[in-house]
Amino acid sequence: MSTILITNGQLVLPDRVISNGELFVEQGKIKYTGRGRNHCGQPAACVIDAHNGYILPGFIDTHSDAIEKELEPRPGAYFSTELAFCELEKKLAGQGITTMYHSFSFAGAKLGVRQDKGAAECIRRITAMASSCSLIRNKIHLRCEITNFKVVDLIQELINEGVIDLLSFMDHTPGQGQYPTVEDYRRYAEKTYHLEGNDLDKIIADRKEGRLKADECVKRLSPVALTAGVPLASHDDDSDEKIAYYYDQGVTLSEFPINLETAQAACQKGMAVSVGAPNIVRGGSTGKGMRAVDAVAAGHANILCSDYYPPAILHAVFLLAQHTVSLAEAVAMATVAPARALKLDHLGSLEEGKAGDVIVVKKRNDTPIVTNTVVSGVPVYGVNYRGVLPATGTEESAC
């Protein structure tokens, strides 16, 4: 699609909202954003009428476990990487996510999607598929359990292959971080992995033993990633000391800090801070972490990610815009801020010269709905509701 015009909408820019706005994309890049009927360009090959809905940049999701759920939706029920990837992309396009960092956990599991070599193979297959044919922009976020020292060589190999776009360090050892007590971890593992008895005791013992080499794990992988241009993140930080430690290793993004004090410490270091959109939508953490909205209100969080539920980004943005920050600021948490944090200079806003990644959002009562998604100027998703939402185009102008 050489040219596309999205018109008659509320155009959300990084610092303001333009009523009766429109956006013109040519050869995959934004050529004009502003008031309607002022672009003075050639007639567009495709026209989308937003019908006074919202015209937003496509969301950039820095952390999502959705691919793992697609590969293994029920414990022991596996589907092929090709099937999982193809089906997930369609969902993501309909949820307004135009850049996805698929998160794979290298946690040393014996079976399942968190088995190291299996996860590595999935990463390679997804990277190959995405490079040849895809709906959205697909990137890989490798989550390294720092107590899993044996995986260091494999991670280095993947970084050197150029298939990793973000590396994060996580520590799920009971007694700190997300699991302040052993009992907290037991409840999580029993519920999530259906583990009990001796199997669970063995995992806890392995994690504790692995902590002896955790520092070496971080210090071996950090320079490899940074040399390759791969940004670093930390996960579930719970103290100023952890922030300082990871900052010294080159980490620039703190994911899901456990409390406000830690989030503030990360901000003071100049790090980006991401919180989970499901936490915003549900009103709190599923564990013992802080309420994400409190961090946003205090100015100690600037990125929204979907964590485990991709639809939550859209709904978190509009909830924050109702009660906490302006719409432009809320949208920036899912677009401008992640683009800046991960050095995606060509993405993140509806400014001239940026990539044409655009979504149209309308409301069904108070619920936001993505009706159109455009990636690099190509319409990849569109939907019409029967008698509920206005049509997104006319017979002569629909894409």
Coordinates of C-alpha atoms in Angstrom, one line a residue, residues 58-288:
G58 CA 0.9 1.5 17.6
F59 CA 1.7 0.1 21.1
I60 CA 5.2 -1.2 21.8
D61 CA 5.1 -4.0 24.3
T62 CA 8.4 -4.5 26.0
H63 CA 7.5 -7.6 28.1
S64 CA 4.8 -10.2 27.4
D65 CA 4.6 -13.9 28.3
A66 CA 1.8 -14.4 25.7
I67 CA 3.9 -16.5 23.3
E68 CA 4.6 -19.0 26.1
K69 CA 0.8 -19.3 26.8
E70 CA 0.2 -19.7 23.1
L71 CA 2.8 -22.5 22.9
E72 CA 1.6 -24.3 26.0
P73 CA -2.0 -23.1 26.8
R74 CA -2.4 -25.9 29.3
P75 CA 0.3 -27.7 31.2
G76 CA 1.6 -30.5 29.0
A77 CA -0.5 -29.4 26.0
Y78 CA 2.0 -28.1 23.3
F79 CA 1.5 -26.6 20.0
S80 CA 4.0 -25.9 17.2
T81 CA 6.0 -22.7 17.2
E82 CA 4.6 -21.9 13.7
L83 CA 1.0 -22.3 14.8
A84 CA 1.5 -20.4 18.0
F85 CA 3.3 -17.5 16.3
C86 CA 0.8 -17.1 13.5
E87 CA -2.3 -17.1 15.8
L88 CA -0.7 -14.8 18.3
E89 CA 0.2 -12.2 15.7
K90 CA -3.4 -11.9 14.7
K91 CA -4.5 -11.3 18.2
L92 CA -1.8 -8.7 18.9
A93 CA -2.7 -6.7 15.8
G94 CA -6.3 -6.6 17.0
Q95 CA -5.1 -5.4 20.4
G96 CA -3.2 -2.4 19.0
I97 CA 0.3 -3.9 19.6
T98 CA 2.4 -3.2 16.6
T99 CA 5.8 -4.0 18.2
M100 CA 6.0 -7.0 20.5
Y101 CA 9.0 -8.2 22.5
H102 CA 8.1 -11.9 22.9
S103 CA 9.4 -12.9 26.3
F104 CA 11.1 -16.3 26.8
S105 CA 12.2 -17.4 30.3
F106 CA 15.4 -19.4 30.5
A107 CA 14.6 -20.9 33.9
G108 CA 16.2 -24.3 33.6
A109 CA 12.9 -26.2 33.5
K110 CA 13.0 -29.9 32.6
L111 CA 10.0 -29.7 30.4
G112 CA 7.7 -27.1 28.8
V113 CA 8.3 -23.7 27.3
R114 CA 10.8 -22.7 29.9
Q115 CA 13.2 -25.6 29.1
D116 CA 16.3 -23.7 27.9
K117 CA 17.2 -25.5 24.6
G118 CA 13.5 -25.7 23.6
A119 CA 13.1 -22.0 24.2
A120 CA 16.2 -21.2 22.2
E121 CA 14.8 -23.2 19.3
C122 CA 11.5 -21.3 19.5
I123 CA 13.4 -18.0 19.4
R124 CA 15.3 -19.0 16.3
R125 CA 12.1 -20.1 14.5
I126 CA 10.2 -17.0 15.4
T127 CA 13.0 -14.8 14.2
A128 CA 13.2 -16.6 10.9
M129 CA 9.4 -16.5 10.4
A130 CA 9.2 -12.8 11.3
S131 CA 11.9 -11.9 8.9
S132 CA 10.1 -13.3 5.9
C133 CA 6.4 -12.6 6.6
S134 CA 4.7 -11.0 9.5
L135 CA 1.8 -8.8 10.5
I136 CA 3.6 -6.8 13.2
R137 CA 7.1 -6.0 14.3
N138 CA 8.4 -9.0 16.3
K139 CA 11.3 -8.9 18.7
I140 CA 12.7 -11.2 21.3
H141 CA 13.1 -10.5 25.0
L142 CA 15.2 -13.1 26.7
R143 CA 14.6 -13.4 30.5
C144 CA 17.6 -15.0 32.2
E145 CA 17.1 -16.6 35.6
I146 CA 20.4 -15.6 37.2
T147 CA 20.5 -18.7 39.3
N148 CA 20.5 -20.8 36.1
F149 CA 24.2 -20.4 35.5
K150 CA 24.4 -23.4 33.1
V151 CA 22.5 -21.4 30.5
V152 CA 25.1 -18.6 30.1
D153 CA 26.9 -20.2 27.1
L154 CA 23.6 -20.7 25.3
I155 CA 22.5 -17.1 25.9
Q156 CA 25.8 -15.8 24.6
E157 CA 25.4 -17.9 21.5
L158 CA 21.9 -16.5 20.9
I159 CA 23.1 -12.9 21.4
N160 CA 26.0 -13.5 19.0
E161 CA 23.5 -14.9 16.4
G162 CA 21.6 -11.5 16.6
V163 CA 18.3 -13.0 17.6
I164 CA 18.0 -11.2 21.0
D165 CA 16.6 -7.7 21.2
L166 CA 16.3 -7.3 25.0
L167 CA 18.0 -9.2 27.9
S168 CA 16.6 -9.1 31.4
F169 CA 17.9 -10.5 34.6
M170 CA 15.5 -12.1 37.1
D171 CA 15.9 -13.8 40.4
H172 CA 12.9 -15.9 41.7
T173 CA 14.8 -17.3 44.6
P174 CA 12.4 -17.5 47.6
G175 CA 13.1 -15.0 50.3
Q176 CA 13.4 -11.8 48.2
G177 CA 11.9 -10.0 45.3
Q178 CA 8.5 -11.2 44.2
Y179 CA 8.5 -14.0 46.8
P180 CA 9.5 -12.6 50.2
T181 CA 9.0 -16.0 51.9
V182 CA 9.5 -19.6 50.8
E183 CA 5.8 -20.1 51.4
D184 CA 5.0 -17.4 48.8
Y185 CA 7.1 -19.2 46.3
R186 CA 5.5 -22.5 47.1
R187 CA 2.0 -21.2 46.5
Y188 CA 3.1 -19.7 43.2
A189 CA 4.8 -22.8 41.9
E190 CA 2.0 -25.1 43.0
K191 CA -0.6 -22.9 41.2
T192 CA 1.5 -22.1 38.1
Y193 CA 3.5 -25.3 37.5
H194 CA 1.3 -27.8 39.3
L195 CA 4.4 -28.9 41.3
E196 CA 4.4 -30.2 44.8
G197 CA 6.4 -32.3 47.3
N198 CA 9.9 -33.4 46.4
D199 CA 9.8 -31.7 42.9
L200 CA 9.2 -28.3 44.5
D201 CA 11.8 -28.9 47.2
K202 CA 14.3 -29.7 44.6
I203 CA 13.6 -26.5 42.6
I204 CA 13.9 -24.4 45.7
A205 CA 17.2 -26.0 46.7
D206 CA 18.6 -25.6 43.1
R207 CA 17.6 -21.9 43.2
K208 CA 19.4 -21.3 46.5
E209 CA 22.5 -23.1 45.2
G210 CA 22.4 -21.2 42.0
R211 CA 22.6 -17.9 43.8
L212 CA 26.2 -18.6 44.5
K213 CA 27.0 -18.0 40.8
A214 CA 24.3 -15.4 40.2
D215 CA 26.7 -12.5 40.2
E216 CA 29.1 -14.3 37.8
C217 CA 26.1 -15.0 35.5
V218 CA 25.2 -11.3 35.4
K219 CA 28.8 -10.1 34.9
R220 CA 29.5 -12.6 32.1
L221 CA 26.4 -11.7 30.1
S222 CA 26.1 -8.0 30.6
P223 CA 29.2 -7.0 28.5
V224 CA 28.3 -9.5 25.8
A225 CA 24.8 -8.0 25.4
L226 CA 26.0 -4.4 25.6
T227 CA 28.7 -5.0 23.0
A228 CA 26.0 -6.4 20.7
G229 CA 23.8 -3.4 21.3
V230 CA 21.2 -5.4 23.3
P231 CA 19.6 -3.3 26.1
L232 CA 19.5 -4.7 29.6
A233 CA 16.7 -4.8 32.1
S234 CA 16.3 -6.0 35.7
H235 CA 13.2 -7.7 37.1
D236 CA 11.3 -7.4 40.4
D237 CA 13.8 -5.2 42.1
D238 CA 13.0 -4.7 45.7
S239 CA 15.7 -2.3 47.1
D240 CA 17.9 0.6 46.4
E241 CA 20.9 -1.8 46.6
K242 CA 19.6 -3.9 43.7
I243 CA 18.9 -0.9 41.6
A244 CA 22.5 0.3 42.2
Y245 CA 23.9 -3.1 41.5
Y246 CA 22.1 -3.5 38.2
Y247 CA 22.8 0.0 37.1
D248 CA 26.5 -0.6 37.5
Q249 CA 26.1 -3.6 35.1
G250 CA 24.6 -1.4 32.4
V251 CA 20.9 -2.0 33.1
T252 CA 18.7 0.9 31.9
L253 CA 15.2 -0.6 32.5
S254 CA 13.7 -1.7 35.8
E255 CA 10.7 -4.0 35.3
F256 CA 8.0 -4.4 38.0
P257 CA 9.8 -2.9 41.0
I258 CA 8.2 -4.3 44.1
N259 CA 7.7 -1.0 46.0
L260 CA 7.5 2.7 45.4
E261 CA 10.9 3.4 47.1
T262 CA 12.6 1.1 44.6
A263 CA 10.8 2.6 41.6
Q264 CA 11.9 6.0 42.8
A265 CA 15.5 4.9 43.2
A266 CA 15.5 3.6 39.6
C267 CA 14.1 6.9 38.3
Q268 CA 16.8 8.8 40.2
K269 CA 19.4 6.8 38.4
G270 CA 17.9 7.8 35.1
M271 CA 16.5 4.3 34.4
A272 CA 13.2 3.7 32.7
V273 CA 10.6 1.9 34.9
S274 CA 7.9 -0.4 33.5
V275 CA 4.8 -1.6 35.3
G276 CA 2.2 -4.1 34.2
A277 CA -0.9 -3.0 32.5
P278 CA -2.9 -5.8 34.1
N279 CA -2.0 -4.3 37.5
I280 CA -3.5 -1.0 36.3
V281 CA -6.7 -2.7 35.0
R282 CA -7.2 -5.0 38.0
G283 CA -6.3 -2.4 40.6
G284 CA -3.4 -4.2 42.0
S285 CA -0.7 -6.9 41.8
T286 CA -1.5 -10.6 41.7
G287 CA 1.3 -11.0 44.3
K288 CA 2.7 -8.7 46.9

